[in-house]
């Protein structure tokens, strides 16, 4: 999403109907075009804290595939995790530039120069998945708390010096999940998120027996889909939620319920690596300010086998779009951007 704001006016990404009778009909046409590529796809749009549009589509829906049904939303939850730390910084004086070993001295010595801010911006040097085998091995783990997941990666060498380079990593957010539990003193990750975000935290930890829509797989040979759990990813991608849940979270951000506008402006500033690269991925999300529109924006996508999602939040017009799908597939960015632009009045 490095060209996120440059794509405002998303007609170039999704073909808008030549003449629609209403904004809702235009939104439905945009959604229907995109839904053809998914077994099940849901979308919720909120403006000024109220739901103004919802849609359900896809080619193989079941009675459980609804806008209020939990799906694996994967990395979209990094946005929630990041904002939990933003609130601790803004409202409780948390120093994001402290060493993470100051929070948990049991972490390896190699983490002495790693800070919370670097983890939140993927500049700490923590590795990501090395391939499909690593992804599967981590998905096969079972974890009650984030500390249970650390052994999979925490003793591996850092891939860069802390602060040197932006390199996307889910494992860095698994570590942040552990540190959030340590900072709050809560006994679970969900409890730590509730303690920092309050009632707008509507997602919850995945598990093998979690009540969610059945993921769709073309297993072939008459094989049944394998149950999926991303539970050990915690705030890096291990939560489940509905499109309504995600939209309500985004709406709370846009309304100033999580951070004031001044705090949002400070949090959404890009950072610079030690090598001079400018990084707009801050506080667990792609965020920034577009002066020509007087617009602060925040977004994140998620996707792996069994689910895909997106949250797009425009702060000043308070327009939020959230999408969920029950399979890996095309990134929802074009869909979310087109709907956000439509309801914000930016679409041409």
XYZ file of C-alpha atoms in Angstrom:
348
model
C 0.000 0.000 0.000
C 2.918 2.335 -0.548
C 0.873 4.372 -3.058
C -2.249 4.346 -0.874
C -3.281 7.972 -0.947
C -2.219 8.436 -4.574
C -5.008 6.059 -5.535
C -7.837 8.129 -4.062
C -10.534 8.294 -6.670
C -10.625 4.537 -7.088
C -12.464 4.432 -10.409
C -9.155 3.391 -11.922
C -9.099 0.323 -9.675
C -12.731 -0.756 -9.909
C -15.052 0.098 -12.763
C -17.891 2.260 -11.450
C -21.308 1.928 -13.124
C -21.880 4.532 -15.806
C -25.094 5.772 -14.230
C -26.370 4.594 -10.868
C -29.610 5.781 -9.317
C -28.166 6.069 -5.814
C -24.995 5.895 -3.787
C -26.175 2.575 -2.348
C -26.739 1.087 -5.787
C -23.297 2.232 -6.862
C -21.785 0.651 -3.751
C -23.646 -2.589 -4.406
C -22.396 -2.684 -7.998
C -18.805 -2.157 -6.819
C -19.196 -4.909 -4.231
C -20.865 -7.396 -6.590
C -18.069 -6.999 -9.122
C -15.441 -7.855 -6.508
C -17.451 -10.633 -4.796
C -17.325 -12.826 -7.894
C -13.823 -13.893 -6.886
C -14.700 -15.207 -3.412
C -16.692 -18.102 -1.954
C -18.019 -15.618 0.618
C -17.366 -11.895 1.008
C -18.843 -9.352 3.435
C -18.555 -5.571 3.708
C -19.684 -2.957 6.229
C -19.470 0.809 5.679
C -19.934 3.277 8.535
C -20.242 7.061 8.275
C -20.187 9.200 11.424
C -20.489 6.065 13.522
C -23.575 4.696 11.771
C -23.816 1.748 9.379
C -24.843 3.132 5.980
C -24.147 0.128 3.755
C -23.663 -3.605 4.182
C -23.326 -6.317 1.580
C -22.959 -10.073 1.459
C -21.846 -11.918 -1.651
C -19.741 -14.672 -3.109
C -20.137 -17.841 -5.113
C -20.438 -20.497 -2.369
C -22.041 -18.869 0.673
C -23.477 -20.853 3.553
C -26.028 -19.789 6.136
C -23.122 -18.927 8.444
C -21.458 -16.413 6.115
C -22.819 -13.058 7.299
C -21.613 -9.566 8.174
C -21.911 -10.511 11.857
C -20.032 -13.814 11.462
C -16.460 -14.206 12.674
C -13.770 -14.893 10.088
C -10.004 -15.209 10.249
C -8.949 -11.610 9.595
C -5.215 -12.220 9.909
C -2.876 -9.202 9.687
C -5.618 -6.573 9.855
C -5.395 -7.056 13.632
C -1.919 -5.485 13.582
C -3.802 -2.185 13.357
C -5.610 -2.992 16.621
C -2.384 -4.027 18.326
C -0.631 -0.873 17.175
C -3.404 1.360 18.451
C -3.313 -0.388 21.820
C 0.309 0.755 22.136
C -0.590 4.211 20.812
C -3.132 4.584 23.605
C -0.640 3.424 26.232
C 1.797 6.028 24.930
C -0.712 8.885 24.678
C -2.719 8.206 27.828
C -0.342 6.383 30.172
C 3.084 7.732 29.261
C 4.508 4.516 27.789
C 7.979 5.139 26.324
C 7.984 3.462 22.900
C 11.711 4.060 22.526
C 12.713 1.931 25.491
C 14.443 -1.429 25.070
C 11.999 -4.327 25.027
C 14.303 -6.076 27.505
C 13.324 -3.380 29.969
C 9.826 -4.882 29.836
C 10.905 -8.525 29.739
C 14.545 -9.024 30.819
C 14.265 -12.718 29.878
C 14.376 -11.850 26.161
C 17.659 -12.736 24.419
C 20.572 -10.309 24.641
C 20.221 -9.634 20.892
C 17.005 -7.693 21.693
C 18.767 -5.144 23.914
C 18.632 -2.445 21.208
C 15.147 -3.349 19.946
C 12.422 -0.848 20.861
C 8.636 -0.953 20.863
C 8.538 1.732 18.170
C 10.739 -0.369 15.902
C 8.526 -3.418 16.382
C 5.424 -1.342 15.612
C 6.952 -0.091 12.344
C 8.575 -3.389 11.268
C 12.063 -1.910 11.592
C 13.329 -3.998 14.533
C 15.069 -6.669 12.448
C 12.823 -9.540 13.570
C 12.434 -12.136 10.839
C 9.190 -13.060 9.105
C 8.196 -16.476 7.744
C 10.993 -18.160 5.823
C 8.558 -20.025 3.577
C 5.482 -22.247 3.504
C 7.019 -24.831 5.836
C 7.708 -22.196 8.481
C 4.185 -20.766 8.119
C 2.656 -24.230 8.509
C 4.870 -25.128 11.461
C 3.854 -21.959 13.288
C 0.179 -22.502 12.422
C 0.402 -25.989 13.920
C 1.470 -24.598 17.308
C -1.109 -24.206 20.053
C -0.818 -21.260 22.444
C -2.761 -19.982 25.417
C -0.713 -16.790 25.828
C 1.782 -15.042 23.525
C 4.734 -16.264 25.605
C 3.888 -19.774 24.358
C 4.661 -18.672 20.791
C 8.006 -16.956 21.308
C 10.114 -20.109 21.206
C 9.421 -20.492 17.492
C 11.523 -17.456 16.516
C 12.879 -15.491 19.475
C 16.313 -17.172 19.551
C 16.915 -16.731 15.807
C 19.383 -13.993 14.836
C 17.958 -10.616 13.885
C 18.000 -10.175 10.110
C 19.074 -6.510 10.378
C 20.402 -4.173 13.009
C 17.454 -2.623 14.888
C 16.233 0.476 13.079
C 18.203 -0.218 9.896
C 15.465 -1.310 7.504
C 11.708 -1.799 7.107
C 10.957 -5.519 6.780
C 7.401 -6.736 7.344
C 7.140 -9.374 10.068
C 4.274 -11.097 11.836
C 6.668 -12.461 14.460
C 7.502 -8.920 15.547
C 3.824 -8.429 16.397
C 3.684 -11.739 18.234
C 6.444 -10.323 20.415
C 4.446 -7.088 20.819
C 1.479 -9.202 21.934
C 3.623 -10.736 24.672
C 4.927 -7.324 25.720
C 1.371 -5.938 25.896
C 0.410 -8.719 28.299
C 3.510 -7.967 30.374
C 2.774 -4.224 30.446
C -0.875 -4.592 31.432
C -0.404 -7.469 33.867
C -3.437 -9.228 32.387
C -3.653 -13.019 32.140
C -4.504 -13.228 28.420
C -4.021 -11.292 25.227
C -7.755 -10.603 24.829
C -7.842 -9.213 28.373
C -4.815 -7.018 27.651
C -6.487 -5.642 24.524
C -9.713 -4.942 26.417
C -7.723 -3.193 29.133
C -6.113 -0.831 26.614
C -8.814 -0.410 23.942
C -11.991 -0.819 25.968
C -15.291 -1.957 24.530
C -14.333 -1.139 20.918
C -12.157 -4.272 20.943
C -14.660 -6.753 19.516
C -12.276 -9.310 18.011
C -11.040 -12.304 19.953
C -8.333 -14.939 19.875
C -8.606 -17.751 17.367
C -8.606 -21.402 18.443
C -9.167 -24.821 16.878
C -12.731 -24.928 18.209
C -13.520 -21.229 17.659
C -17.049 -20.452 16.494
C -16.436 -18.952 13.048
C -17.420 -19.407 9.422
C -15.926 -22.565 7.934
C -12.948 -21.690 5.743
C -13.325 -22.692 2.109
C -10.688 -24.946 0.543
C -10.695 -26.766 -2.772
C -9.161 -29.823 -1.139
C -9.923 -32.173 -4.039
C -10.359 -35.964 -3.996
C -13.363 -35.642 -1.713
C -11.237 -34.444 1.212
C -12.841 -32.306 3.889
C -11.382 -28.844 4.625
C -8.817 -28.926 7.419
C -9.694 -26.864 10.542
C -7.556 -23.741 10.638
C -6.271 -21.965 13.733
C -3.961 -18.951 13.748
C -4.064 -18.727 17.526
C -0.300 -18.350 18.112
C -0.181 -15.194 15.959
C -2.238 -13.214 18.489
C -1.967 -9.486 17.641
C 0.065 -10.290 14.545
C -2.812 -12.122 12.852
C -4.365 -14.594 15.265
C -7.764 -13.001 15.885
C -11.210 -13.555 14.423
C -13.855 -10.892 13.831
C -16.768 -9.925 11.598
C -16.884 -7.060 9.134
C -19.185 -5.248 11.585
C -16.677 -5.706 14.406
C -13.847 -4.335 12.265
C -15.950 -1.405 11.063
C -16.927 -0.448 14.598
C -13.296 -0.472 15.630
C -12.358 1.756 12.697
C -15.274 4.054 13.480
C -14.023 4.470 17.051
C -10.655 5.578 15.678
C -12.257 8.009 13.216
C -14.516 9.464 15.913
C -11.633 10.193 18.272
C -12.680 7.598 20.835
C -9.240 5.937 20.784
C -7.002 8.955 20.186
C -7.729 12.668 19.907
C -7.149 14.349 16.551
C -3.934 15.853 17.904
C -2.776 12.412 19.057
C -3.733 10.931 15.689
C -1.752 13.610 13.880
C 1.308 12.856 16.004
C 0.940 9.087 15.633
C 0.426 9.182 11.863
C 3.736 10.881 11.126
C 6.182 8.781 9.077
C 9.422 7.627 10.641
C 12.897 7.289 9.182
C 15.172 4.266 9.315
C 18.822 4.612 10.227
C 19.529 4.301 6.516
C 17.354 7.320 5.700
C 14.331 5.485 4.271
C 10.948 7.034 5.110
C 8.427 4.542 6.511
C 4.702 5.349 6.554
C 3.874 2.084 8.324
C 3.546 3.263 11.932
C 1.722 1.943 15.010
C 0.834 -1.284 13.239
C -0.848 0.271 10.215
C -0.368 2.213 7.023
C -1.226 5.745 8.116
C -0.695 9.349 7.136
C -2.121 12.723 6.226
C -3.110 14.032 2.791
C -2.967 17.865 2.919
C -4.933 18.413 -0.297
C -7.933 16.662 1.271
C -7.233 17.584 4.912
C -7.470 13.844 5.472
C -5.869 11.557 8.036
C -6.183 7.948 6.970
C -5.323 4.513 8.359
C -5.588 1.091 6.790
C -4.451 -2.507 6.992
C -5.059 -5.731 5.102
C -4.906 -9.342 6.163
C -4.856 -12.606 4.267
C -3.767 -16.236 4.465
C -5.454 -19.571 3.679
C -8.880 -19.418 5.287
C -9.479 -15.690 5.300
C -8.873 -12.198 4.006
C -9.883 -8.796 5.378
C -9.343 -5.049 5.175
C -10.031 -1.944 7.266
C -9.950 1.531 5.730
C -10.535 4.503 8.025
C -10.838 8.139 6.891
C -10.689 10.256 10.028
C -12.034 13.716 9.108
C -15.069 12.577 7.092
C -15.449 9.641 9.557
C -15.857 7.076 6.794
C -14.841 3.506 7.557
C -14.963 0.408 5.355
C -14.352 -3.122 6.638
C -14.359 -6.283 4.566
C -13.997 -9.977 5.353
C -13.697 -13.029 3.113
C -13.531 -16.725 3.944
C -10.621 -17.586 1.638
C -7.275 -16.262 0.524
C -7.648 -14.225 -2.663
C -7.208 -10.797 -4.189
C -6.313 -8.049 -1.721
C -9.445 -6.131 -0.676
C -7.690 -2.785 -1.034
C -9.365 -1.822 -4.342
C -12.799 -2.689 -2.956
C -12.300 -0.868 0.351
C -10.793 2.186 -1.325
C -13.583 2.428 -3.890
C -16.269 2.224 -1.187
C -14.468 4.678 1.097
C -14.042 7.185 -1.725
C -17.685 6.803 -2.728
C -19.072 7.514 0.725
C -16.525 10.250 1.427
C -17.443 11.965 -1.845
C -13.990 11.490 -3.392
C -15.083 9.153 -6.222
C -15.258 10.713 -9.657
